[in-house]
Amino acid sequence: MLERHPSPGMGLLLPVVLCALAACCGATSPPLRFWPPIAHGCNDSGILELAGFALQDINRDRKDGYVLSLNRVSDVREHRQVNSLGSLFYFTLDVLETDCHVLSRKAWKDCGVRTLHKSVYGQCKALFYVNRPGRVLYVLAYNCTLRPVSRRSIHMMCPDCPSPFKLSNPKVLETAAESLAKYNKESASKQYSLFQVTQASGQWVFGFAFFVEYLIKESPCTKHQASSCALQPPDSVPVGLCKGTLTERQLQKFVSVTCDFFEPQAPAPGGENPAANQGPADLPTVEESQQKIIAPTNSPSKAVPKGSVQYLPDLDDEKPEDAQENSPVEAFPVQLELTTDPLGESLDVSFLFLDPEEKKVVVLPFPKKEQRSAECPGPAQQANPLVLPP
Ligand SMILES: *[C@@H]1O[C@H](CO)[C@@H](O)[C@H](O)[C@H]1NC(C)=O
Ligand SMILES: *[C@@H]1O[C@H](CO)[C@@H](O)[C@H](O)[C@H]1NC(C)=O
């Protein structure tokens, strides 16, 4: 079982790894040492670059919400794999929502960060696989937890700043409907209908002003049919994001609107309606061509856990429950446990490679924050404590 192949290649580590995992080899003769993960500084340029790629991959995997940008690296460990299989990085990233929708597929570096009073911030944990000779940079799993900036603190600093509104508020829907009607009226031919409201706030300035952001889909109706048209769209894929405002002043209404359209996308694997996208499916997207190393694009989607983004309410709204200040409740709980076995479990990553040999990496329980490098967390882009997870 421990026999080595005369010409060691990548595919050969499997029996060795399995053996190590099963602890079958006895304590006396481990064929390969178990290397503990290495802590890196959170301001190292190489680490920042990898963290940027990891976040890009997370954004690319998401179907809704806004693109997340990297505010700072909070923690990073590298677990070098045996037999030059590359490394698994355990990243904890402090992130901020930008003003780009994930469906725009824009790189987070090209997106604007929200103004402080509209900020949504939080933390992501990611298991990032890096194999430079194999040209692989791939997030195997992630989870994020986000919260809106503290309404109470914003209100103290800026009593006149807009405050968030419930997306179901009738005024929010009215603002979306009226601003979209204005957009359609000014549009040459194509008509659009509301897909989903994604953000809403309001402010008193000599009258009430409402600000909304919403996704739109193409309407099959022409301009002339307008409101009398009852045709159902053949698909309901969001095609753009609009920002609308409605100001009411002395019984007068002022409406403004701007819309940004998404680049046509190659159909997402597992998408309900792959025929919906007429985009040039085989051309690399801007994002991909900017990326130096990419995972094979046609990798079959494996039953490997990717992740999700969890939205929690304003922290202020939760304070009353745990009255004592130093309660151990985590403000931004992010769970990313692929295993609880301290020796780790092996994970098949063969699907990331073009050659058919089986490749497995060892995944460990997510490292504890307490053992992170003294150079962590790194410096923040937005250093305001209101948008930094504690
Ligand atoms: C990610 O978080 C969800 C809960 O939000 C949890 O059910 C899931 O197990 C987590 N994923 C991993 C790999 O831990
Ligand atoms: C982080 O790194 C940059 C560039 O290497 C350096 O200019 C900056 O001073 C560092 N910041 C901290 C807090 O170490």
Short mmCIF file of N, CA, C and O in Angstrom, two decimals, residues 331-390:
data_model
loop_
_atom_site.label_atom_id
_atom_site.label_comp_id
_atom_site.label_asym_id
_atom_site.label_seq_id
_atom_site.Cartn_x
_atom_site.Cartn_y
_atom_site.Cartn_z
N ALA A 331 -20.71 38.92 16.46
CA ALA A 331 -21.48 39.89 15.70
C ALA A 331 -21.66 39.46 14.25
O ALA A 331 -22.69 39.69 13.64
N PHE A 332 -20.62 38.83 13.69
CA PHE A 332 -20.67 38.37 12.30
C PHE A 332 -20.34 36.88 12.22
O PHE A 332 -19.25 36.49 11.85
N PRO A 333 -21.28 36.05 12.64
CA PRO A 333 -21.00 34.61 12.63
C PRO A 333 -20.90 34.11 11.18
O PRO A 333 -21.82 34.33 10.39
N VAL A 334 -19.77 33.53 10.85
CA VAL A 334 -19.61 32.93 9.51
C VAL A 334 -19.15 31.50 9.71
O VAL A 334 -18.09 31.26 10.29
N GLN A 335 -19.98 30.60 9.26
CA GLN A 335 -19.65 29.18 9.44
C GLN A 335 -19.05 28.64 8.15
O GLN A 335 -19.63 28.80 7.08
N LEU A 336 -17.86 28.05 8.28
CA LEU A 336 -17.29 27.38 7.10
C LEU A 336 -16.51 26.16 7.58
O LEU A 336 -15.31 26.20 7.78
N GLU A 337 -17.25 25.11 7.83
CA GLU A 337 -16.62 23.89 8.35
C GLU A 337 -16.88 22.75 7.38
O GLU A 337 -17.97 22.21 7.34
N LEU A 338 -15.86 22.43 6.60
CA LEU A 338 -16.02 21.28 5.72
C LEU A 338 -15.71 20.00 6.46
O LEU A 338 -16.08 18.92 6.03
N THR A 339 -15.02 20.15 7.58
CA THR A 339 -14.71 18.97 8.38
C THR A 339 -14.49 19.40 9.82
O THR A 339 -14.19 20.56 10.10
N THR A 340 -14.66 18.45 10.75
CA THR A 340 -14.33 18.74 12.14
C THR A 340 -13.16 17.87 12.58
O THR A 340 -12.69 17.98 13.70
N ASP A 341 -12.70 17.04 11.68
CA ASP A 341 -11.59 16.14 11.98
C ASP A 341 -10.28 16.93 12.02
O ASP A 341 -9.88 17.51 11.01
N PRO A 342 -9.60 16.98 13.17
CA PRO A 342 -8.37 17.77 13.25
C PRO A 342 -7.28 17.31 12.28
O PRO A 342 -6.40 18.09 11.93
N LEU A 343 -7.36 16.07 11.83
CA LEU A 343 -6.38 15.60 10.84
C LEU A 343 -6.80 15.92 9.41
O LEU A 343 -6.07 15.72 8.47
N GLY A 344 -8.01 16.39 9.29
CA GLY A 344 -8.49 16.79 7.97
C GLY A 344 -9.19 15.68 7.23
O GLY A 344 -9.20 14.53 7.66
N GLU A 345 -9.79 16.08 6.11
CA GLU A 345 -10.45 15.13 5.23
C GLU A 345 -9.99 15.44 3.82
O GLU A 345 -9.65 16.57 3.52
N SER A 346 -10.01 14.43 2.96
CA SER A 346 -9.55 14.71 1.61
C SER A 346 -10.72 15.12 0.73
O SER A 346 -11.86 14.68 0.92
N LEU A 347 -10.42 16.02 -0.19
CA LEU A 347 -11.43 16.57 -1.08
C LEU A 347 -10.93 16.42 -2.51
O LEU A 347 -9.79 16.80 -2.82
N ASP A 348 -11.77 15.89 -3.35
CA ASP A 348 -11.40 15.65 -4.73
C ASP A 348 -11.45 16.97 -5.52
O ASP A 348 -12.49 17.61 -5.59
N VAL A 349 -10.31 17.35 -6.08
CA VAL A 349 -10.27 18.58 -6.88
C VAL A 349 -9.89 18.28 -8.33
O VAL A 349 -9.51 19.17 -9.08
N SER A 350 -10.03 17.01 -8.71
CA SER A 350 -9.64 16.60 -10.07
C SER A 350 -10.36 17.41 -11.13
O SER A 350 -9.83 17.67 -12.21
N PHE A 351 -11.60 17.83 -10.83
CA PHE A 351 -12.41 18.54 -11.83
C PHE A 351 -11.80 19.88 -12.24
O PHE A 351 -12.21 20.47 -13.23
N LEU A 352 -10.83 20.34 -11.47
CA LEU A 352 -10.20 21.62 -11.81
C LEU A 352 -9.06 21.47 -12.80
O LEU A 352 -8.46 22.45 -13.23
N PHE A 353 -8.73 20.23 -13.11
CA PHE A 353 -7.58 19.98 -13.97
C PHE A 353 -8.02 19.33 -15.27
O PHE A 353 -9.04 18.65 -15.32
N LEU A 354 -7.22 19.56 -16.29
CA LEU A 354 -7.58 19.01 -17.59
C LEU A 354 -7.15 17.55 -17.70
O LEU A 354 -7.81 16.76 -18.36
N ASP A 355 -6.06 17.20 -17.02
CA ASP A 355 -5.64 15.80 -17.14
C ASP A 355 -6.48 14.92 -16.23
O ASP A 355 -7.00 15.36 -15.21
N PRO A 356 -6.70 13.69 -16.64
CA PRO A 356 -7.70 12.84 -15.98
C PRO A 356 -7.26 12.24 -14.64
O PRO A 356 -8.07 11.60 -13.98
N GLU A 357 -6.02 12.43 -14.24
CA GLU A 357 -5.59 11.81 -12.99
C GLU A 357 -6.35 12.37 -11.79
O GLU A 357 -6.63 13.56 -11.75
N GLU A 358 -6.63 11.52 -10.84
CA GLU A 358 -7.36 11.97 -9.66
C GLU A 358 -6.45 12.78 -8.74
O GLU A 358 -5.30 12.41 -8.51
N LYS A 359 -6.95 13.89 -8.26
CA LYS A 359 -6.17 14.74 -7.36
C LYS A 359 -7.01 15.06 -6.13
O LYS A 359 -8.15 15.48 -6.26
N LYS A 360 -6.40 14.88 -4.96
CA LYS A 360 -7.12 15.16 -3.73
C LYS A 360 -6.30 16.06 -2.83
O LYS A 360 -5.09 15.87 -2.73
N VAL A 361 -6.96 17.00 -2.22
CA VAL A 361 -6.28 17.87 -1.26
C VAL A 361 -6.86 17.60 0.13
O VAL A 361 -7.94 17.02 0.25
N VAL A 362 -6.09 17.99 1.13
CA VAL A 362 -6.53 17.77 2.50
C VAL A 362 -7.12 19.07 3.06
O VAL A 362 -6.47 20.11 3.04
N VAL A 363 -8.37 18.97 3.48
CA VAL A 363 -9.07 20.11 4.08
C VAL A 363 -9.08 19.95 5.59
O VAL A 363 -9.42 18.88 6.09
N LEU A 364 -8.71 21.02 6.28
CA LEU A 364 -8.68 20.99 7.75
C LEU A 364 -9.86 21.79 8.30
O LEU A 364 -10.46 22.58 7.57
N PRO A 365 -10.16 21.63 9.58
CA PRO A 365 -11.16 22.53 10.18
C PRO A 365 -10.67 23.98 10.02
O PRO A 365 -9.45 24.22 10.04
N PHE A 366 -11.60 24.91 9.86
CA PHE A 366 -11.19 26.30 9.63
C PHE A 366 -10.37 26.79 10.82
O PHE A 366 -10.79 26.66 11.98
N PRO A 367 -9.15 27.36 10.57
CA PRO A 367 -8.29 27.75 11.68
C PRO A 367 -8.92 28.81 12.59
O PRO A 367 -9.70 29.64 12.12
N LYS A 368 -8.58 28.76 13.86
CA LYS A 368 -9.13 29.70 14.84
C LYS A 368 -8.44 31.06 14.71
O LYS A 368 -7.24 31.15 14.49
N LYS A 369 -9.25 32.09 14.88
CA LYS A 369 -8.78 33.47 14.77
C LYS A 369 -7.64 33.76 15.76
O LYS A 369 -6.73 34.52 15.47
N GLU A 370 -7.70 33.13 16.93
CA GLU A 370 -6.75 33.42 18.00
C GLU A 370 -5.30 33.16 17.59
O GLU A 370 -4.38 33.77 18.12
N GLN A 371 -5.11 32.24 16.64
CA GLN A 371 -3.73 31.90 16.26
C GLN A 371 -3.26 32.63 15.02
O GLN A 371 -2.27 32.25 14.41
N ARG A 372 -3.96 33.70 14.66
CA ARG A 372 -3.57 34.38 13.43
C ARG A 372 -2.27 35.17 13.63
O ARG A 372 -1.83 35.39 14.77
N SER A 373 -1.68 35.60 12.52
CA SER A 373 -0.41 36.33 12.56
C SER A 373 -0.60 37.67 13.28
O SER A 373 -1.69 38.25 13.27
N ALA A 374 0.49 38.15 13.90
CA ALA A 374 0.44 39.44 14.58
C ALA A 374 0.19 40.56 13.58
O ALA A 374 -0.26 41.64 13.94
N GLU A 375 0.49 40.29 12.31
CA GLU A 375 0.27 41.31 11.27
C GLU A 375 -1.13 41.24 10.69
O GLU A 375 -1.37 41.61 9.55
N CYS A 376 -2.05 40.70 11.46
CA CYS A 376 -3.44 40.62 11.02
C CYS A 376 -4.33 41.21 12.10
O CYS A 376 -4.01 41.08 13.27
N PRO A 377 -5.44 41.84 11.74
CA PRO A 377 -5.88 42.14 10.37
C PRO A 377 -4.98 43.19 9.70
O PRO A 377 -4.27 43.92 10.38
N GLY A 378 -5.02 43.23 8.40
CA GLY A 378 -4.27 44.21 7.64
C GLY A 378 -4.96 45.56 7.66
O GLY A 378 -6.04 45.71 8.24
N PRO A 379 -4.31 46.57 7.05
CA PRO A 379 -4.94 47.90 7.02
C PRO A 379 -6.21 47.88 6.15
O PRO A 379 -6.28 47.16 5.17
N ALA A 380 -7.21 48.68 6.58
CA ALA A 380 -8.49 48.69 5.87
C ALA A 380 -8.55 49.82 4.84
O ALA A 380 -7.96 50.88 5.05
N GLN A 381 -9.25 49.56 3.74
CA GLN A 381 -9.49 50.61 2.75
C GLN A 381 -10.41 51.67 3.36
O GLN A 381 -10.18 52.86 3.21
N GLN A 382 -11.47 51.22 4.01
CA GLN A 382 -12.39 52.11 4.72
C GLN A 382 -12.19 51.81 6.20
O GLN A 382 -12.68 50.81 6.69
N ALA A 383 -11.44 52.69 6.86
CA ALA A 383 -11.03 52.37 8.22
C ALA A 383 -12.06 52.79 9.26
O ALA A 383 -11.84 52.62 10.45
N ASN A 384 -13.19 53.34 8.83
CA ASN A 384 -14.21 53.76 9.78
C ASN A 384 -14.70 52.54 10.58
O ASN A 384 -15.16 51.56 9.99
N PRO A 385 -14.61 52.62 11.92
CA PRO A 385 -15.02 51.46 12.72
C PRO A 385 -16.47 51.05 12.49
O PRO A 385 -16.85 49.91 12.78
N LEU A 386 -17.28 51.98 11.96
CA LEU A 386 -18.69 51.64 11.71
C LEU A 386 -18.86 50.57 10.64
O LEU A 386 -19.90 49.93 10.55
N VAL A 387 -17.82 50.40 9.77
CA VAL A 387 -17.94 49.38 8.72
C VAL A 387 -16.89 48.29 8.84
O VAL A 387 -16.56 47.62 7.86
N LEU A 388 -16.35 48.13 10.05
CA LEU A 388 -15.40 47.05 10.28
C LEU A 388 -15.97 46.06 11.28
O LEU A 388 -16.35 46.44 12.38
N PRO A 389 -16.04 44.80 10.90
CA PRO A 389 -16.51 43.81 11.87
C PRO A 389 -15.55 43.80 13.08
O PRO A 389 -14.34 43.95 12.89
N PRO A 390 -16.08 43.68 14.27
CA PRO A 390 -15.24 43.73 15.47
C PRO A 390 -14.23 42.58 15.51
O PRO A 390 -14.46 41.55 14.93
#
